[in-house]
PDB file of C-alpha atoms in Angstrom:
ATOM      1  CA  MET A   1     -45.026 -31.005  22.150  1.00  0.00           C
ATOM      2  CA  LYS A   2     -42.410 -30.684  23.749  1.00  0.00           C
ATOM      3  CA  ALA A   3     -38.469 -29.770  22.598  1.00  0.00           C
ATOM      4  CA  THR A   4     -36.098 -31.982  22.850  1.00  0.00           C
ATOM      5  CA  ALA A   5     -32.410 -31.035  22.527  1.00  0.00           C
ATOM      6  CA  PRO A   6     -30.522 -33.039  20.364  1.00  0.00           C
ATOM      7  CA  SER A   7     -28.599 -36.069  22.107  1.00  0.00           C
ATOM      8  CA  PHE A   8     -24.752 -35.921  21.684  1.00  0.00           C
ATOM      9  CA  SER A   9     -23.032 -38.273  20.611  1.00  0.00           C
ATOM     10  CA  PRO A  10     -18.826 -38.411  21.360  1.00  0.00           C
ATOM     11  CA  SER A  11     -17.981 -39.746  17.739  1.00  0.00           C
ATOM     12  CA  VAL A  12     -19.825 -36.941  16.047  1.00  0.00           C
ATOM     13  CA  HIS A  13     -18.044 -34.520  18.852  1.00  0.00           C
ATOM     14  CA  MET A  14     -14.827 -35.630  17.659  1.00  0.00           C
ATOM     15  CA  ALA A  15     -15.251 -35.444  14.172  1.00  0.00           C
ATOM     16  CA  ARG A  16     -16.429 -31.975  14.393  1.00  0.00           C
ATOM     17  CA  SER A  17     -13.422 -31.243  16.991  1.00  0.00           C
ATOM     18  CA  ARG A  18     -10.611 -31.985  14.834  1.00  0.00           C
ATOM     19  CA  PRO A  19      -9.821 -30.879  11.216  1.00  0.00           C
ATOM     20  CA  ALA A  20      -9.537 -33.013   8.097  1.00  0.00           C
ATOM     21  CA  LEU A  21      -6.596 -35.830   8.133  1.00  0.00           C
ATOM     22  CA  TRP A  22      -5.382 -34.142   4.937  1.00  0.00           C
ATOM     23  CA  ALA A  23      -5.247 -31.085   7.123  1.00  0.00           C
ATOM     24  CA  TRP A  24      -3.736 -32.755   9.679  1.00  0.00           C
ATOM     25  CA  VAL A  25      -1.120 -34.723   8.271  1.00  0.00           C
ATOM     26  CA  THR A  26      -0.014 -31.658   5.743  1.00  0.00           C
ATOM     27  CA  LEU A  27       0.146 -29.402   8.653  1.00  0.00           C
ATOM     28  CA  GLY A  28       2.497 -31.765  10.849  1.00  0.00           C
ATOM     29  CA  GLY A  29       4.659 -32.006   7.941  1.00  0.00           C
ATOM     30  CA  LEU A  30       4.417 -28.299   7.894  1.00  0.00           C
ATOM     31  CA  ALA A  31       5.592 -28.126  11.582  1.00  0.00           C
ATOM     32  CA  VAL A  32       8.327 -30.577  11.613  1.00  0.00           C
ATOM     33  CA  GLY A  33       9.573 -29.879   8.286  1.00  0.00           C
ATOM     34  CA  SER A  34       9.903 -26.397   9.679  1.00  0.00           C
ATOM     35  CA  ALA A  35      11.642 -26.923  13.267  1.00  0.00           C
ATOM     36  CA  ASP A  36      13.698 -29.443  10.711  1.00  0.00           C
ATOM     37  CA  ILE A  37      15.195 -27.210   7.970  1.00  0.00           C
ATOM     38  CA  LEU A  38      15.326 -24.329  10.717  1.00  0.00           C
ATOM     39  CA  PHE A  39      17.592 -26.451  12.827  1.00  0.00           C
ATOM     40  CA  ALA A  40      19.954 -27.223   9.371  1.00  0.00           C
ATOM     41  CA  MET A  41      19.742 -23.307   8.961  1.00  0.00           C
ATOM     42  CA  THR A  42      20.772 -22.209  12.324  1.00  0.00           C
ATOM     43  CA  TRP A  43      23.571 -25.268  12.168  1.00  0.00           C
ATOM     44  CA  TRP A  44      24.831 -23.924   9.185  1.00  0.00           C
ATOM     45  CA  ALA A  45      24.694 -19.920   9.679  1.00  0.00           C
ATOM     46  CA  GLN A  46      27.794 -20.633  12.271  1.00  0.00           C
ATOM     47  CA  SER A  47      30.012 -21.255   9.579  1.00  0.00           C
ATOM     48  CA  GLY A  48      28.618 -18.772   7.480  1.00  0.00           C
ATOM     49  CA  THR A  49      26.052 -20.940   5.055  1.00  0.00           C
ATOM     50  CA  PRO A  50      23.152 -18.784   4.110  1.00  0.00           C
ATOM     51  CA  PRO A  51      19.917 -20.110   4.779  1.00  0.00           C
ATOM     52  CA  VAL A  52      19.034 -20.833   0.832  1.00  0.00           C
ATOM     53  CA  ARG A  53      21.575 -22.709   0.625  1.00  0.00           C
ATOM     54  CA  ILE A  54      20.345 -25.421   2.889  1.00  0.00           C
ATOM     55  CA  LEU A  55      16.400 -25.481   0.763  1.00  0.00           C
ATOM     56  CA  GLN A  56      18.799 -25.929  -2.378  1.00  0.00           C
ATOM     57  CA  SER A  57      21.050 -28.665  -0.776  1.00  0.00           C
ATOM     58  CA  ILE A  58      17.724 -30.235  -0.649  1.00  0.00           C
ATOM     59  CA  TRP A  59      16.994 -29.812  -4.511  1.00  0.00           C
ATOM     60  CA  ALA A  60      20.332 -30.754  -5.251  1.00  0.00           C
ATOM     61  CA  TRP A  61      19.621 -34.708  -4.198  1.00  0.00           C
ATOM     62  CA  PHE A  62      17.350 -34.125  -7.503  1.00  0.00           C
ATOM     63  CA  ALA A  63      19.331 -31.475  -9.912  1.00  0.00           C
ATOM     64  CA  GLY A  64      22.750 -31.912  -8.683  1.00  0.00           C
ATOM     65  CA  ARG A  65      25.089 -29.379  -6.905  1.00  0.00           C
ATOM     66  CA  ASP A  66      25.883 -26.749  -9.433  1.00  0.00           C
ATOM     67  CA  ALA A  67      22.104 -27.043 -11.172  1.00  0.00           C
ATOM     68  CA  ALA A  68      20.514 -26.408  -7.409  1.00  0.00           C
ATOM     69  CA  PHE A  69      23.225 -23.936  -6.328  1.00  0.00           C
ATOM     70  CA  THR A  70      23.302 -21.714  -9.497  1.00  0.00           C
ATOM     71  CA  GLY A  71      19.302 -21.833  -9.542  1.00  0.00           C
ATOM     72  CA  GLY A  72      18.136 -19.523  -7.226  1.00  0.00           C
ATOM     73  CA  ALA A  73      15.021 -18.702  -5.359  1.00  0.00           C
ATOM     74  CA  ALA A  74      13.174 -21.226  -7.316  1.00  0.00           C
ATOM     75  CA  THR A  75      15.074 -24.185  -6.731  1.00  0.00           C
ATOM     76  CA  ALA A  76      15.254 -22.992  -2.641  1.00  0.00           C
ATOM     77  CA  LEU A  77      11.448 -22.778  -3.007  1.00  0.00           C
ATOM     78  CA  ALA A  78      11.739 -26.266  -4.864  1.00  0.00           C
ATOM     79  CA  GLY A  79      13.722 -27.816  -2.133  1.00  0.00           C
ATOM     80  CA  ALA A  80      11.394 -26.187   0.585  1.00  0.00           C
ATOM     81  CA  ALA A  81       8.511 -28.169  -1.532  1.00  0.00           C
ATOM     82  CA  VAL A  82      10.533 -31.687  -1.558  1.00  0.00           C
ATOM     83  CA  TYR A  83      11.464 -31.304   1.722  1.00  0.00           C
ATOM     84  CA  LEU A  84       7.809 -30.088   3.273  1.00  0.00           C
ATOM     85  CA  ALA A  85       6.246 -33.131   0.862  1.00  0.00           C
ATOM     86  CA  LEU A  86       8.456 -35.804   2.796  1.00  0.00           C
ATOM     87  CA  MET A  87       7.773 -34.739   5.834  1.00  0.00           C
ATOM     88  CA  SER A  88       4.112 -34.931   5.241  1.00  0.00           C
ATOM     89  CA  ALA A  89       4.539 -38.173   4.206  1.00  0.00           C
ATOM     90  CA  ILE A  90       6.901 -38.765   7.246  1.00  0.00           C
ATOM     91  CA  VAL A  91       3.503 -38.280   9.326  1.00  0.00           C
ATOM     92  CA  ALA A  92       1.056 -39.917   7.071  1.00  0.00           C
ATOM     93  CA  ILE A  93       2.855 -42.891   7.417  1.00  0.00           C
ATOM     94  CA  TYR A  94       3.459 -43.239  10.911  1.00  0.00           C
ATOM     95  CA  HIS A  95      -0.372 -41.675  11.101  1.00  0.00           C
ATOM     96  CA  VAL A  96      -1.737 -44.797   9.289  1.00  0.00           C
ATOM     97  CA  ALA A  97       0.418 -47.138  11.098  1.00  0.00           C
ATOM     98  CA  ALA A  98      -0.558 -45.915  14.655  1.00  0.00           C
ATOM     99  CA  ARG A  99      -4.077 -46.224  13.791  1.00  0.00           C
ATOM    100  CA  ASP A 100      -3.780 -50.254  14.191  1.00  0.00           C
ATOM    101  CA  HIS A 101      -0.344 -50.799  16.413  1.00  0.00           C
ATOM    102  CA  ARG A 102      -1.940 -49.391  19.524  1.00  0.00           C
ATOM    103  CA  VAL A 103       1.884 -49.220  21.088  1.00  0.00           C
ATOM    104  CA  LEU A 104       2.363 -46.389  18.704  1.00  0.00           C
ATOM    105  CA  ARG A 105      -0.087 -44.445  20.159  1.00  0.00           C
ATOM    106  CA  ASP A 106       0.699 -45.185  23.811  1.00  0.00           C
ATOM    107  CA  ARG A 107       4.962 -44.646  23.659  1.00  0.00           C
ATOM    108  CA  PRO A 108       5.078 -41.206  21.924  1.00  0.00           C
ATOM    109  CA  LEU A 109       8.518 -40.431  23.265  1.00  0.00           C
ATOM    110  CA  LEU A 110       9.743 -44.454  22.668  1.00  0.00           C
ATOM    111  CA  MET A 111       8.501 -45.199  19.491  1.00  0.00           C
ATOM    112  CA  GLY A 112       8.600 -41.534  18.106  1.00  0.00           C
ATOM    113  CA  ALA A 113      12.405 -41.333  18.948  1.00  0.00           C
ATOM    114  CA  LEU A 114      12.948 -44.605  17.055  1.00  0.00           C
ATOM    115  CA  TYR A 115      10.894 -43.569  14.242  1.00  0.00           C
ATOM    116  CA  GLY A 116      13.047 -40.241  13.843  1.00  0.00           C
ATOM    117  CA  ALA A 117      16.497 -42.151  13.962  1.00  0.00           C
ATOM    118  CA  ALA A 118      14.547 -45.043  11.505  1.00  0.00           C
ATOM    119  CA  TRP A 119      14.217 -42.058   8.925  1.00  0.00           C
ATOM    120  CA  PHE A 120      17.473 -40.505   9.700  1.00  0.00           C
ATOM    121  CA  VAL A 121      19.174 -44.074   8.720  1.00  0.00           C
ATOM    122  CA  LEU A 122      16.946 -44.278   5.698  1.00  0.00           C
ATOM    123  CA  LEU A 123      17.316 -40.482   4.213  1.00  0.00           C
ATOM    124  CA  HIS A 124      20.980 -39.918   5.353  1.00  0.00           C
ATOM    125  CA  VAL A 125      22.890 -42.971   5.864  1.00  0.00           C
ATOM    126  CA  ILE A 126      20.857 -44.867   2.746  1.00  0.00           C
ATOM    127  CA  LEU A 127      18.936 -42.736   0.373  1.00  0.00           C
ATOM    128  CA  VAL A 128      20.867 -39.412  -0.113  1.00  0.00           C
ATOM    129  CA  PRO A 129      24.452 -41.011  -0.312  1.00  0.00           C
ATOM    130  CA  VAL A 130      23.469 -43.738  -2.347  1.00  0.00           C
ATOM    131  CA  PHE A 131      21.020 -42.145  -4.785  1.00  0.00           C
ATOM    132  CA  SER A 132      21.316 -38.314  -4.788  1.00  0.00           C
ATOM    133  CA  ALA A 133      22.558 -36.811  -7.765  1.00  0.00           C
ATOM    134  CA  ALA A 134      24.690 -34.931  -4.917  1.00  0.00           C
ATOM    135  CA  PRO A 135      25.652 -37.409  -2.090  1.00  0.00           C
ATOM    136  CA  PRO A 136      27.492 -35.994   0.353  1.00  0.00           C
ATOM    137  CA  LYS A 137      31.242 -34.934  -0.314  1.00  0.00           C
ATOM    138  CA  ARG A 138      32.351 -36.121   3.707  1.00  0.00           C
ATOM    139  CA  PHE A 139      31.162 -37.735   6.380  1.00  0.00           C
ATOM    140  CA  LEU A 140      30.557 -35.309   9.503  1.00  0.00           C
ATOM    141  CA  PRO A 141      30.308 -36.726  12.875  1.00  0.00           C
ATOM    142  CA  ASP A 142      28.969 -33.701  14.322  1.00  0.00           C
ATOM    143  CA  TRP A 143      26.759 -33.134  11.821  1.00  0.00           C
ATOM    144  CA  ASN A 144      24.911 -36.553  11.563  1.00  0.00           C
ATOM    145  CA  LEU A 145      24.949 -37.025  15.267  1.00  0.00           C
ATOM    146  CA  ALA A 146      22.768 -33.225  15.777  1.00  0.00           C
ATOM    147  CA  CYS A 147      21.047 -34.567  12.398  1.00  0.00           C
ATOM    148  CA  LEU A 148      20.206 -37.587  14.063  1.00  0.00           C
ATOM    149  CA  LEU A 149      18.902 -36.332  17.346  1.00  0.00           C
ATOM    150  CA  ALA A 150      17.090 -33.582  15.358  1.00  0.00           C
ATOM    151  CA  HIS A 151      15.406 -36.471  13.436  1.00  0.00           C
ATOM    152  CA  MET A 152      14.698 -37.839  17.225  1.00  0.00           C
ATOM    153  CA  VAL A 153      13.141 -34.774  19.028  1.00  0.00           C
ATOM    154  CA  LEU A 154      12.132 -32.770  16.050  1.00  0.00           C
ATOM    155  CA  ILE A 155      10.324 -34.814  13.615  1.00  0.00           C
ATOM    156  CA  GLY A 156       9.888 -38.790  15.618  1.00  0.00           C
ATOM    157  CA  ILE A 157       8.754 -37.304  18.454  1.00  0.00           C
ATOM    158  CA  PRO A 158       6.194 -34.376  17.557  1.00  0.00           C
ATOM    159  CA  VAL A 159       4.892 -37.262  14.575  1.00  0.00           C
ATOM    160  CA  ALA A 160       4.455 -39.390  17.450  1.00  0.00           C
ATOM    161  CA  TRP A 161       2.448 -37.081  20.119  1.00  0.00           C
ATOM    162  CA  MET A 162      -0.213 -36.272  16.659  1.00  0.00           C
ATOM    163  CA  SER A 163      -1.370 -39.343  15.742  1.00  0.00           C
ATOM    164  CA  ARG A 164      -1.905 -39.610  19.491  1.00  0.00           C
ATOM    165  CA  ARG A 165      -3.756 -36.901  19.870  1.00  0.00           C
ATOM    166  CA  TRP A 166      -5.714 -37.645  16.272  1.00  0.00           C
ATOM    167  CA  TYR A 167      -6.532 -40.826  17.905  1.00  0.00           C
ATOM    168  CA  GLY A 168      -7.083 -39.723  21.556  1.00  0.00           C
ATOM    169  CA  GLY A 169      -8.372 -42.337  23.839  1.00  0.00           C
ATOM    170  CA  MET A 170      -8.814 -44.687  21.124  1.00  0.00           C
ATOM    171  CA  ARG A 171      -7.812 -48.047  22.510  1.00  0.00           C
TER     172      ARG A 171
END
């Protein structure tokens, strides 16, 4: 009896060569969220703001400034967890949309930049100012422009590239 080599199936090989979708989305959220948080920490460090304050500022969206800023490490960790969960949701939303809309996979620079800009508007122009327990005290043009660019370059484009990579050559 002649031994035969197992047949190679591209779909089986691809399924083994990438992590589970939940891990992909979680790691993607961790990557883009960390990049954006580090950007904010670096920006505000120039004015003497400690890094922990950035994370507490995120938690302040829910608890208010006083509660967040007096909560120490606990509120900083809560802010980090909320932001990383939000970033994972942003990764997941693009990923689901990219499955059915080829242009999102084929044009990652343009579509990712637009996606990041859209999230900037949703978060910084609508949700946080209108619904937050700690809306911004004043509009800072340089900070908002920097945030817009960061959302495009550090969030949107990497998310689009991640989806492109996940779906590979799918047409």
